PDB file of C-alpha atoms and ligand atoms in Angstrom:
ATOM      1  CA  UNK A   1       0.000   0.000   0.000  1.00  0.00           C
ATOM      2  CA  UNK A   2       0.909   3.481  -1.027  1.00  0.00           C
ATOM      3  CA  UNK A   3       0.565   5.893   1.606  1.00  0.00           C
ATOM      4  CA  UNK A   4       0.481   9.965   1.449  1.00  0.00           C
ATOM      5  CA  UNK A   5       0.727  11.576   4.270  1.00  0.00           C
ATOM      6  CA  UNK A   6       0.140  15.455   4.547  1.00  0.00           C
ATOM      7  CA  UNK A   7       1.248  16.830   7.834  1.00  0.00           C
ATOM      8  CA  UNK A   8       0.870  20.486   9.395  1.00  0.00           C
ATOM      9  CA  UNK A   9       1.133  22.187  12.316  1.00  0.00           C
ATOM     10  CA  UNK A  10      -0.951  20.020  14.323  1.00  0.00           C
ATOM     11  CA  UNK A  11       2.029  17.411  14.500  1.00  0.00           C
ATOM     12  CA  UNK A  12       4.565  20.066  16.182  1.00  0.00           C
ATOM     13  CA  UNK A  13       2.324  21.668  18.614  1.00  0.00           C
ATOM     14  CA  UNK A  14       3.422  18.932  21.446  1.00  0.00           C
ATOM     15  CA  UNK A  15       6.846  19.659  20.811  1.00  0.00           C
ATOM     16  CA  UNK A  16       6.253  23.435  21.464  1.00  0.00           C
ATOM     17  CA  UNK A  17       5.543  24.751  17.746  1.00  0.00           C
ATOM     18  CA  UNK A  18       2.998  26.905  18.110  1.00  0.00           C
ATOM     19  CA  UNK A  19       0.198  26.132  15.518  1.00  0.00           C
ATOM     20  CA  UNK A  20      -1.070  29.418  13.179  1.00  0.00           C
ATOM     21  CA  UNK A  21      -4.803  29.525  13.306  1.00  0.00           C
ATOM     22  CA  UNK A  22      -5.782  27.673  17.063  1.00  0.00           C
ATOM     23  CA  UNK A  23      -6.330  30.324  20.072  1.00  0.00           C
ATOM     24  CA  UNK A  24      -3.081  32.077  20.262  1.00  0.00           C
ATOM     25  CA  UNK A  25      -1.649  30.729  17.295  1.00  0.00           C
ATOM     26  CA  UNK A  26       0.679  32.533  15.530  1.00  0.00           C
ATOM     27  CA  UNK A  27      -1.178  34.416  12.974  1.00  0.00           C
ATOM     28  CA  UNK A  28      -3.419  35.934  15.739  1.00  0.00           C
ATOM     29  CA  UNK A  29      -0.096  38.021  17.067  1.00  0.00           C
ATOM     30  CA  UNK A  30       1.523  38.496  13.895  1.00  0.00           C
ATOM     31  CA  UNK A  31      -0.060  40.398  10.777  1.00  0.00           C
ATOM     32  CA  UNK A  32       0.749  37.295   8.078  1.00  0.00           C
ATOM     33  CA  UNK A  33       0.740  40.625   5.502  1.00  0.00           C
ATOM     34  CA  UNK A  34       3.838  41.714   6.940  1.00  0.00           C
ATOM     35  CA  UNK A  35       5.729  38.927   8.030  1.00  0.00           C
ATOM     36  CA  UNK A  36       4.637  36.238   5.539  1.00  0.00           C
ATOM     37  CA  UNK A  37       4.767  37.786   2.027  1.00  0.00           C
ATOM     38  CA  UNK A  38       7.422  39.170  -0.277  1.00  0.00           C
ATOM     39  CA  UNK A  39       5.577  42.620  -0.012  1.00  0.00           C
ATOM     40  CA  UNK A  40       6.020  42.198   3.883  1.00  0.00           C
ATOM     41  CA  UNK A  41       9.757  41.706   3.286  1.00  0.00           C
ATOM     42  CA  UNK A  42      10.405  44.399   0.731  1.00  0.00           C
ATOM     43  CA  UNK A  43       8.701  46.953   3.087  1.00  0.00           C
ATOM     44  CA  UNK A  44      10.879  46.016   5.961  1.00  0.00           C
ATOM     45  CA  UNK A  45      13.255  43.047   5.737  1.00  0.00           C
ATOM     46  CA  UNK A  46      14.546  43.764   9.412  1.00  0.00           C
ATOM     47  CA  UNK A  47      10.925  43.451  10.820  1.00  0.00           C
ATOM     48  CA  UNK A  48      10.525  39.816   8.573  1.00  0.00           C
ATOM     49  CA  UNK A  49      14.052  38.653   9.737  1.00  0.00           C
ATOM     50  CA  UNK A  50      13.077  39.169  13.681  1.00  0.00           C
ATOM     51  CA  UNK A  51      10.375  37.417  12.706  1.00  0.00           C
ATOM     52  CA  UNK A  52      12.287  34.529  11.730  1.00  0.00           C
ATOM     53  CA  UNK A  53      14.882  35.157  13.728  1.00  0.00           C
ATOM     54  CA  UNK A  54      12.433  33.997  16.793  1.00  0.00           C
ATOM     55  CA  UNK A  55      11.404  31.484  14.981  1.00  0.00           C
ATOM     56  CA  UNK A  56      14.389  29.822  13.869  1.00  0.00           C
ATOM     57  CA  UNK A  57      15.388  29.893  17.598  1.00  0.00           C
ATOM     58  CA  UNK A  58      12.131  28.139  18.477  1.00  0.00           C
ATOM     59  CA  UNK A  59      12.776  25.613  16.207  1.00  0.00           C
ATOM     60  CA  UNK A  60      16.224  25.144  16.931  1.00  0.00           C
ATOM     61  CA  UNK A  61      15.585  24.274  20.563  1.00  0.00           C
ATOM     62  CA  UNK A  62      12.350  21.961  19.747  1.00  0.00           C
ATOM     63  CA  UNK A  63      12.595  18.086  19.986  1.00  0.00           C
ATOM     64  CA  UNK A  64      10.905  15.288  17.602  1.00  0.00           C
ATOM     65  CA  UNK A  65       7.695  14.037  19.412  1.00  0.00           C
ATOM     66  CA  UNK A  66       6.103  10.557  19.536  1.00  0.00           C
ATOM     67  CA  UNK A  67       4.007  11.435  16.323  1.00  0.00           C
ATOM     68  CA  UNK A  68       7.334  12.170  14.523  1.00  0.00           C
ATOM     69  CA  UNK A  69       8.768   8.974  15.416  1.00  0.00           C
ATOM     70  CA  UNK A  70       5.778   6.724  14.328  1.00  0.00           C
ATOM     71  CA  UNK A  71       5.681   8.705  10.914  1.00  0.00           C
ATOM     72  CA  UNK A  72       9.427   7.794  10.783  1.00  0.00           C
ATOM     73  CA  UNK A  73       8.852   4.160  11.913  1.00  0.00           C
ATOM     74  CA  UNK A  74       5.894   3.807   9.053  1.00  0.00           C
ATOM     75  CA  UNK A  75       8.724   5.460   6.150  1.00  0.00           C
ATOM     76  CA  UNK A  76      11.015   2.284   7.620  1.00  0.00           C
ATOM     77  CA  UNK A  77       8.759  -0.894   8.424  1.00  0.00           C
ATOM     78  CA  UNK A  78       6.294  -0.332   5.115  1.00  0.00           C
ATOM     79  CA  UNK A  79       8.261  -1.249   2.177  1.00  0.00           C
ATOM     80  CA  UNK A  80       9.413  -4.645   4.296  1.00  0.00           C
ATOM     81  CA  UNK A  81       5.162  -5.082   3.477  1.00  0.00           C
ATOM     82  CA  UNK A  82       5.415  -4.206   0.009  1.00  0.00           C
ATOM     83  CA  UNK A  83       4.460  -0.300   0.168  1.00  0.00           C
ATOM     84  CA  UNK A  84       6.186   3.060   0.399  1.00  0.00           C
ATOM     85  CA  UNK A  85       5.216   6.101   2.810  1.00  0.00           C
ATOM     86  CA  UNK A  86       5.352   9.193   1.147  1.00  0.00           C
ATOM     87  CA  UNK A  87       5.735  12.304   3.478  1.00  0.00           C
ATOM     88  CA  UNK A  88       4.712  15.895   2.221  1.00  0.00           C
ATOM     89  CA  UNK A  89       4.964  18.487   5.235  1.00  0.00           C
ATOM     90  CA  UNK A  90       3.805  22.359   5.663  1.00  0.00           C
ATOM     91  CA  UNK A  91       5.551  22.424   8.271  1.00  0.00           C
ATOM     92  CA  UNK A  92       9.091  24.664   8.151  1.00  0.00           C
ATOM     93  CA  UNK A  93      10.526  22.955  11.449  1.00  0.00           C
ATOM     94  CA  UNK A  94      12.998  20.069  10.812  1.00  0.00           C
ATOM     95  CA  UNK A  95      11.414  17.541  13.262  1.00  0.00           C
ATOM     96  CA  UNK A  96      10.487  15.043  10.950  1.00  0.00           C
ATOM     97  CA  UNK A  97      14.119  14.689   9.959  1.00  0.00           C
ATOM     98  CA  UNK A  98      14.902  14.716  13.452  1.00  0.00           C
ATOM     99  CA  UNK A  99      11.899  12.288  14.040  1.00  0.00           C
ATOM    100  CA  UNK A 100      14.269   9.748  11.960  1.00  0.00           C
ATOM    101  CA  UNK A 101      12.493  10.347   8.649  1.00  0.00           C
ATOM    102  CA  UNK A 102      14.940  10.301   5.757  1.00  0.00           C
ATOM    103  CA  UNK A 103      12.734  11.800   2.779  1.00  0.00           C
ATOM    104  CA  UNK A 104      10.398  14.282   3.766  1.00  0.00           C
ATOM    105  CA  UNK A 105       8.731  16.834   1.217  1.00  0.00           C
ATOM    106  CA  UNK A 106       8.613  20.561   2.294  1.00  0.00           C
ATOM    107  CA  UNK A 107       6.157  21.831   0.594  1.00  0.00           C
ATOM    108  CA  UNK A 108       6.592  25.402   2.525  1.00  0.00           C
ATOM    109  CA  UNK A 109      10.823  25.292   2.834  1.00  0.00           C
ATOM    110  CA  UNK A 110      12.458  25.326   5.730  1.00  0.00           C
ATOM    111  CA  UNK A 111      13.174  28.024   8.259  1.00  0.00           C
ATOM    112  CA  UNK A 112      16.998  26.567   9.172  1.00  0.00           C
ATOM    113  CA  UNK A 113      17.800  27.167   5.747  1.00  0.00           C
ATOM    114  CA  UNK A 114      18.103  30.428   3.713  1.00  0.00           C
ATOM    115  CA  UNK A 115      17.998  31.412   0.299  1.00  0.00           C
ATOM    116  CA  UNK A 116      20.016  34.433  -2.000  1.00  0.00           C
ATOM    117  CA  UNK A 117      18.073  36.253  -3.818  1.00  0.00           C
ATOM    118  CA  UNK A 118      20.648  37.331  -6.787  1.00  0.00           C
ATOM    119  CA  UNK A 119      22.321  33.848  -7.486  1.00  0.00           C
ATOM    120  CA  UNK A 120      19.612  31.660  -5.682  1.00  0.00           C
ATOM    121  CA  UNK A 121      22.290  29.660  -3.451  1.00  0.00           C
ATOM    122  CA  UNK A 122      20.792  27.787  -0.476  1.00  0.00           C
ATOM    123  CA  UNK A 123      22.623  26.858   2.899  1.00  0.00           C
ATOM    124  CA  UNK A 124      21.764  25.716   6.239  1.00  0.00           C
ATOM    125  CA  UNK A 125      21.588  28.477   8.618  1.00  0.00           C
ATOM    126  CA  UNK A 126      20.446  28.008  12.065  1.00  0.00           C
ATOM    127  CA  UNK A 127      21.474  31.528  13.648  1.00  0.00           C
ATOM    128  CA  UNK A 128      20.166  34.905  13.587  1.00  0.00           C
ATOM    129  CA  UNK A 129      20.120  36.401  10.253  1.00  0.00           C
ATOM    130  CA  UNK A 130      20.357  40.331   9.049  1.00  0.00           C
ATOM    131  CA  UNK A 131      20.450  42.261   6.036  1.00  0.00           C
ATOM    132  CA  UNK A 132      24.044  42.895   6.447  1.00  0.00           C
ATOM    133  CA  UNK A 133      24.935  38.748   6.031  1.00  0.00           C
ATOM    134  CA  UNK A 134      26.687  37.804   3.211  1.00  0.00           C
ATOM    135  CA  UNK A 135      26.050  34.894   0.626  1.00  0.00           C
ATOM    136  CA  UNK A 136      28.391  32.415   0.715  1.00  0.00           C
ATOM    137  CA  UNK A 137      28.056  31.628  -3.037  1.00  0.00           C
ATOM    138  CA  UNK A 138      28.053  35.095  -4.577  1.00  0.00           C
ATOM    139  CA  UNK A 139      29.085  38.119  -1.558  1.00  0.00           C
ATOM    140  CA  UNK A 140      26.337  39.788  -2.275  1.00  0.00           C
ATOM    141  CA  UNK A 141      25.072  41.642   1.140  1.00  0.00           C
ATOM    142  CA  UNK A 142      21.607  42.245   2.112  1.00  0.00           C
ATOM    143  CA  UNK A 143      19.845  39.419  -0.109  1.00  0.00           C
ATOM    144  CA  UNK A 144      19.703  36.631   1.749  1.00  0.00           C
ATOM    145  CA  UNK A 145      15.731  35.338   2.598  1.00  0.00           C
ATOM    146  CA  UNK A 146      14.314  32.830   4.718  1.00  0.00           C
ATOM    147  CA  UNK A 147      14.387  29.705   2.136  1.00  0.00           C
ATOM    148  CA  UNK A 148      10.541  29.378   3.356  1.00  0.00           C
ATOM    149  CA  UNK A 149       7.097  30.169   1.036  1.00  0.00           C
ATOM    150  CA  UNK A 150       5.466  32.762   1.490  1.00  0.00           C
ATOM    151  CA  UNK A 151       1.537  34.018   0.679  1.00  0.00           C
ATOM    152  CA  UNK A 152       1.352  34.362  -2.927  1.00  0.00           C
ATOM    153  CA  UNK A 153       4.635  32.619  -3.725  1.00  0.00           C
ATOM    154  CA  UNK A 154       4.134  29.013  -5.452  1.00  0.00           C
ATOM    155  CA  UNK A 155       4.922  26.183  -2.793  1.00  0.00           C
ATOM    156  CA  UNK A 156       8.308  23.706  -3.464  1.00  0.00           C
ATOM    157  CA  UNK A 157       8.005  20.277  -5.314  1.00  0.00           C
ATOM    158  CA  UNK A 158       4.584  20.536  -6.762  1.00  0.00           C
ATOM    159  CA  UNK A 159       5.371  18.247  -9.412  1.00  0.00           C
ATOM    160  CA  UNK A 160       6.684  15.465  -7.269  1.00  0.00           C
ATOM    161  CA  UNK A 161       3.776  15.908  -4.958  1.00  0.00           C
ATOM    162  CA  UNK A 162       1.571  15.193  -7.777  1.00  0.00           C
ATOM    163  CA  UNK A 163       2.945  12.340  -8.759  1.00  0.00           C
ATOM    164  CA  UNK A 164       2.938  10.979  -5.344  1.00  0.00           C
ATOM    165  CA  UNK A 165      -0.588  11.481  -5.265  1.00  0.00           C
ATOM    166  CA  UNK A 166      -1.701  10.307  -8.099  1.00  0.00           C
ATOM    167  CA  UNK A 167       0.320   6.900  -7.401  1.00  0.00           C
ATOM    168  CA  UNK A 168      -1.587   6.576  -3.667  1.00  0.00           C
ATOM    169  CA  UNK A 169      -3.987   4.131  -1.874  1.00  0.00           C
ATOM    170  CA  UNK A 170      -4.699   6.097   0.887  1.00  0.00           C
ATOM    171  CA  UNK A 171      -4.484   9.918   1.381  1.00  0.00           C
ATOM    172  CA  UNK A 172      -3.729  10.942   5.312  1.00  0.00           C
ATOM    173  CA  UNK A 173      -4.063  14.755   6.437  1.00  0.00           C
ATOM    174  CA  UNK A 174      -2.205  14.840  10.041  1.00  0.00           C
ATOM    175  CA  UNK A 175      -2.491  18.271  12.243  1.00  0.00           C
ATOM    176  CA  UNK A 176      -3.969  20.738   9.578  1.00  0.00           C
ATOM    177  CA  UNK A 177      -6.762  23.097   9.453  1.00  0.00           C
ATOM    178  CA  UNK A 178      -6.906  22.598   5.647  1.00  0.00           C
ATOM    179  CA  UNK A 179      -7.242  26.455   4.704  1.00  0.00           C
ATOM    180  CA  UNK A 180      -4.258  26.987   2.848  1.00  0.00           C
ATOM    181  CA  UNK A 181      -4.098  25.921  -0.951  1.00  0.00           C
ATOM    182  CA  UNK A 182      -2.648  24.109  -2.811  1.00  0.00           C
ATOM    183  CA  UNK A 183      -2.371  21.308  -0.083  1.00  0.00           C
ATOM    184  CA  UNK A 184      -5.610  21.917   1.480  1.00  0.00           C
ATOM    185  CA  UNK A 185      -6.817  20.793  -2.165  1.00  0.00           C
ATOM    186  CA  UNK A 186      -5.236  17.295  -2.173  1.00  0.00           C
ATOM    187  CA  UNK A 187      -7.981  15.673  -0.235  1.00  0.00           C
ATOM    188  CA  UNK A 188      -9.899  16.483  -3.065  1.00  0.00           C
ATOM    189  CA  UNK A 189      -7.538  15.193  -5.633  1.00  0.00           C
ATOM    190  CA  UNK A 190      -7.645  12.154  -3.841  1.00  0.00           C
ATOM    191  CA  UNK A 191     -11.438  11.547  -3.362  1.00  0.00           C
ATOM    192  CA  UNK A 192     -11.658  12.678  -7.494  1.00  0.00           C
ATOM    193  CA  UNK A 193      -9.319   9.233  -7.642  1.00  0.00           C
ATOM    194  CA  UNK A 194     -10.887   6.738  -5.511  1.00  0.00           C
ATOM    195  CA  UNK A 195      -8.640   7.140  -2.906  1.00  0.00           C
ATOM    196  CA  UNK A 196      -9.512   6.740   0.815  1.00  0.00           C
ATOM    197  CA  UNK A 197      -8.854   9.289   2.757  1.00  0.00           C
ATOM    198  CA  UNK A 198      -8.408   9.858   6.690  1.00  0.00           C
ATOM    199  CA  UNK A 199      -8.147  12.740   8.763  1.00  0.00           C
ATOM    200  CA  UNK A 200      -6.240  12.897  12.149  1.00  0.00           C
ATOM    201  CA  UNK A 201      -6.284  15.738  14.440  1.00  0.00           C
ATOM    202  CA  UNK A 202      -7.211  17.174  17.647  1.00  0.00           C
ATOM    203  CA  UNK A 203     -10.772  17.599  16.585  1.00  0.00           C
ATOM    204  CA  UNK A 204     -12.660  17.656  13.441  1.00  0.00           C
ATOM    205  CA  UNK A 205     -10.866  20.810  10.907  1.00  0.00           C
ATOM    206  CA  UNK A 206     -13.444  22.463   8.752  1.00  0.00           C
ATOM    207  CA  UNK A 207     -12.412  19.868   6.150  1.00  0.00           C
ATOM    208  CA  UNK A 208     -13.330  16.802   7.919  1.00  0.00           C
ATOM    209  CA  UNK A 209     -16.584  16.413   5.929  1.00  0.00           C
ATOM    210  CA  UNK A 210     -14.713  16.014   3.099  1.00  0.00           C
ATOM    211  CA  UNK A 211     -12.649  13.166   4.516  1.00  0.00           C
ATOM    212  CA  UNK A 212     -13.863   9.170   4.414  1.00  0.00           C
ATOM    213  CA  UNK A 213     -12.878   8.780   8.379  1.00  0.00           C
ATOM    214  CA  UNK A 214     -11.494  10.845  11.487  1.00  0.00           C
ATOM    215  CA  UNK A 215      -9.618   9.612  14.094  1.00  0.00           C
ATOM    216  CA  UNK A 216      -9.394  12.522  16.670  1.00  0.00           C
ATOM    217  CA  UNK A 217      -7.106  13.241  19.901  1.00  0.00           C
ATOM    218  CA  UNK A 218      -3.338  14.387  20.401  1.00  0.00           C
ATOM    219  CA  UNK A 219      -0.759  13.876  18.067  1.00  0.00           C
ATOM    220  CA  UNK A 220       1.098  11.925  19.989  1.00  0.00           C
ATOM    221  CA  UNK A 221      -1.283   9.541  20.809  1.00  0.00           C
ATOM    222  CA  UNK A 222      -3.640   9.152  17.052  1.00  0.00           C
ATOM    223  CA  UNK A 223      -0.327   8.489  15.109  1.00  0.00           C
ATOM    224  CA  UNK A 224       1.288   6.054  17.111  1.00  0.00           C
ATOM    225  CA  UNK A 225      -2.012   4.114  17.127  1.00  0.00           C
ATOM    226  CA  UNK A 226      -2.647   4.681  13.810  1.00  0.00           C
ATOM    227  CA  UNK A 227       0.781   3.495  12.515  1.00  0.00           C
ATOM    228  CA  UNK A 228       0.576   0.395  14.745  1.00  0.00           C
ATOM    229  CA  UNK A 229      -2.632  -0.537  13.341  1.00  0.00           C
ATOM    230  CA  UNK A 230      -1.681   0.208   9.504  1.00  0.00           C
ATOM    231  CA  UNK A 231       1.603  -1.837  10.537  1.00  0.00           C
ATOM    232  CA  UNK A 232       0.134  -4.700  12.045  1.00  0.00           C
ATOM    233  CA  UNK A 233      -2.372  -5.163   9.193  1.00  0.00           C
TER     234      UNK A 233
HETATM  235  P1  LIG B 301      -3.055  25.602  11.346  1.00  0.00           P
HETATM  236  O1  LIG B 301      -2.613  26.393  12.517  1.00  0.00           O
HETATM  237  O2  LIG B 301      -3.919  26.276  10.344  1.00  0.00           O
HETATM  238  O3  LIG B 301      -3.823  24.309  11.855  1.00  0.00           O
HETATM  239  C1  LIG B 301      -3.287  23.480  12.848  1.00  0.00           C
HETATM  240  C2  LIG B 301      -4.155  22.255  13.013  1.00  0.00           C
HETATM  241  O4  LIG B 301      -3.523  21.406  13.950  1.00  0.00           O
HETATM  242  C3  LIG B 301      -5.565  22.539  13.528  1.00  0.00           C
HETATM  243  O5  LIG B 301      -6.510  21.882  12.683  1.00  0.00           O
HETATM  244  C4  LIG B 301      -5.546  21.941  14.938  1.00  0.00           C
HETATM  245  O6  LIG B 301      -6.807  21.368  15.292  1.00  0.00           O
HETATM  246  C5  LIG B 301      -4.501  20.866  14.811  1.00  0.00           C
HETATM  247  N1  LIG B 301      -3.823  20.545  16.078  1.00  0.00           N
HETATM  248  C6  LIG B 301      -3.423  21.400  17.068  1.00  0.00           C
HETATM  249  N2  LIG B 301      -2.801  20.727  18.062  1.00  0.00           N
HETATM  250  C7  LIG B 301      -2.801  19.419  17.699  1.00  0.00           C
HETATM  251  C8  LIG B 301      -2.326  18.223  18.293  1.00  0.00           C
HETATM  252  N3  LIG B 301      -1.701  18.210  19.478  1.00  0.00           N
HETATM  253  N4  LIG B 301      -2.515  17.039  17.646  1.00  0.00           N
HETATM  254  C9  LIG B 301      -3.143  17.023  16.439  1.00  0.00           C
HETATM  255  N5  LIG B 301      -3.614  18.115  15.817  1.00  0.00           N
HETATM  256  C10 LIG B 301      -3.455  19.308  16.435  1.00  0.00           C
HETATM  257  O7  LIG B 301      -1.727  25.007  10.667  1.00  0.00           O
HETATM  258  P2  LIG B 301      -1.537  24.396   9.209  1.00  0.00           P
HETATM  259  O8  LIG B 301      -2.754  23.709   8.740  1.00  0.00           O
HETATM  260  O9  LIG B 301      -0.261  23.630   9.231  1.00  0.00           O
HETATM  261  O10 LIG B 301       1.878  28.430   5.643  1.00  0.00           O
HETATM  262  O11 LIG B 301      -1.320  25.711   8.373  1.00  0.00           O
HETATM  263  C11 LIG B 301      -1.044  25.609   6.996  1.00  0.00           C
HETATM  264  C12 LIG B 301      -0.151  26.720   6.550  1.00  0.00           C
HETATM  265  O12 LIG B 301      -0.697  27.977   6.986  1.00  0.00           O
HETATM  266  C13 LIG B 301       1.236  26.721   7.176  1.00  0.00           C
HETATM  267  O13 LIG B 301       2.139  25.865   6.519  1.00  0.00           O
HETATM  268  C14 LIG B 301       1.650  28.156   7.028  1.00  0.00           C
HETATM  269  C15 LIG B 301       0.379  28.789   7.540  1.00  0.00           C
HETATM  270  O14 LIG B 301       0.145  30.086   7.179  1.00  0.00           O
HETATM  271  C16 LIG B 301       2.734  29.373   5.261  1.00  0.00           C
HETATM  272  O15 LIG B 301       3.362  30.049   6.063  1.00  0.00           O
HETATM  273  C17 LIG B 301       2.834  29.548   3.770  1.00  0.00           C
END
C-alpha cells in the first residue's frame, strides 16, 4: 500500500511549535501581511528577519515528538510489506528529519535554511540572520531570505507531490486546518481518484466532511495508534 501523508502544524504543537490559526496561534499576534509575504519583506526586511529570527530559535531548541517517530517508523517498516510512505509536510521545522524520517517533502521550505536572492544559493543556517549577512556563493550583502514560502509565492516540489498522489492508496491529512491551498486541495484530488482518505487531528478541521474517516485526539497519541494498526495489518 501506497501511503500519502500530509502533515501540518498540528504534528509540532506537542513539541512546542505553536500552531497558526488555534487560540493564540501565531497568525493571531503576527499580521501574516507583513511577516509572511514578499511585499512584507520588501517593506521592511529587518521586521521579517526578527520574525524569523524567533522562529528559527524556536525551532532550533524543539525536539521530535512521539508522532514524529511513528511517521518515521511507518517510512522504515512499510516497504518490508510491500508499500512506500510518502511524506509531504507544511511544516518549516525540521522535526520530521529529526523524528528519523529520511525523505520528507517541504512543501513550505524550511526556516533553518536560507535562500540568496541574486544567485539563488541555499545553505543551512540556524542563527540569527540580518540584512548585512553575506552569501556564501556570490558576496552579495543584504539578499539573503528565509528559504521558506510565502503568501502568494508558489509552494516547493509541486510536481513530485503530484505524482505521489496520483500513485496513492490512501491519502492521510495529520495536524492541519486545511485552509491553505494548494495542499488543502489534495484531499480532493484524492477523493476525485478513488482514494480513501483519513483525517487525524485534535478535533474535526473544517475539512473533515470532506474526509472518508477521522480519528481525533493528540498527536502523539492518534499516530502512534494509527501506525501500529496500519503496521500490524
Ligand atoms: P493551522 O494552525 O492552520 O492548523 C493546525 C491544526 O492542527 C488545527 O486543525 C488543529 O486542530 C490541529 N492541532 C493542534 N494541536 C494538535 C495536536 N496536538 N494534535 C493534532 N492536531 C493538532 O496550521 P496548518 O494547517 O499547518 O503556511 O497551516 C497551513 C499553513 O498555513 C502553514 O504551513 C503556514 C500557515 O500560514 C505558510 O506560512 C505559507
Amino acid at each position: 500500500m501506497n501511503i500519502f501523508v500530509l502533515t501540518g502544524a498540528g504534528v509540532s504543537a506537542e513539541s512546542g511549535l505553536g500552531t497558526f490559526r488555534d487560540a493564540g496561534g501565531l497568525w493571531s499576534m503576527y499580521d501574516l501581511r507583513e511577516v509572511a509575504t514578499p511585499e512584507g519583506f520588501a517593506r521592511d526586511p529587518a521586521r521579517v528577519h526578527a520574525f524569523y529570527n524567533m522562529r528559527r530559535r524556536v525551532h532550533r531548541d524543539a525536539r521530535p515528538n512521539a508522532a514524529h517517530h511513528a511517521l518515521a517508523r511507518l517510512e522504515r517498516e512499510l516497504p518490508g510489506r510491500g508499500g512506500r510512505l510518502t511524506l509531504v509536510t507544511q511544516n518549516v521545522d525540521r522535526l520530521h528529519e529529526m523524528g528519523g524520517s529520511c525523505d520528507v517533502i517541504h512543501m513550505h521550505g524550511e526556516a533553518l535554511k536560507v535562500r540568496c536572492l541574486s544567485c539563488a544559493h541555499v545553505e543551512a543556517w540556524a542563527d540569527d540572520l540580518s540584512a548585512e549577512d553575506a552569501c556564501a556563493a556570490c558576496g552579495r550583502r543584504g539578499g539573503l531570505r528565509p528559504d521558506v514560502v510565502w503568501f502568494g509565492e508558489i509552494p516547493m516540489h509541486l510536481e513530485r507531490i503530484h505524482d505521489e498522489l496520483g500513485r496513492a492508496d490512501l491519502f492521510v491529512a495529520i495536524g492541519t486546518s486545511g485552509t491553505v491551498y494548494p495542499a488543502a486541495g489534495f484531499v480532493a484530488h484524492a477523493r476525485r481518484a478513488g482514494v480513501p482518505t483519513l483525517e487525524i487531528n485534535l478535533e474535526p478541521s473544517e475539512a473533515a466532511p470532506v474526509f472518508d474517516q477521522g480519528l481525533y485526539g493528540p498527536a502523539t497519541e492518534t499516530v502512534p495508534a494509527w501506525v501500529e494498526s496500519v503496521l500490524a495489518r
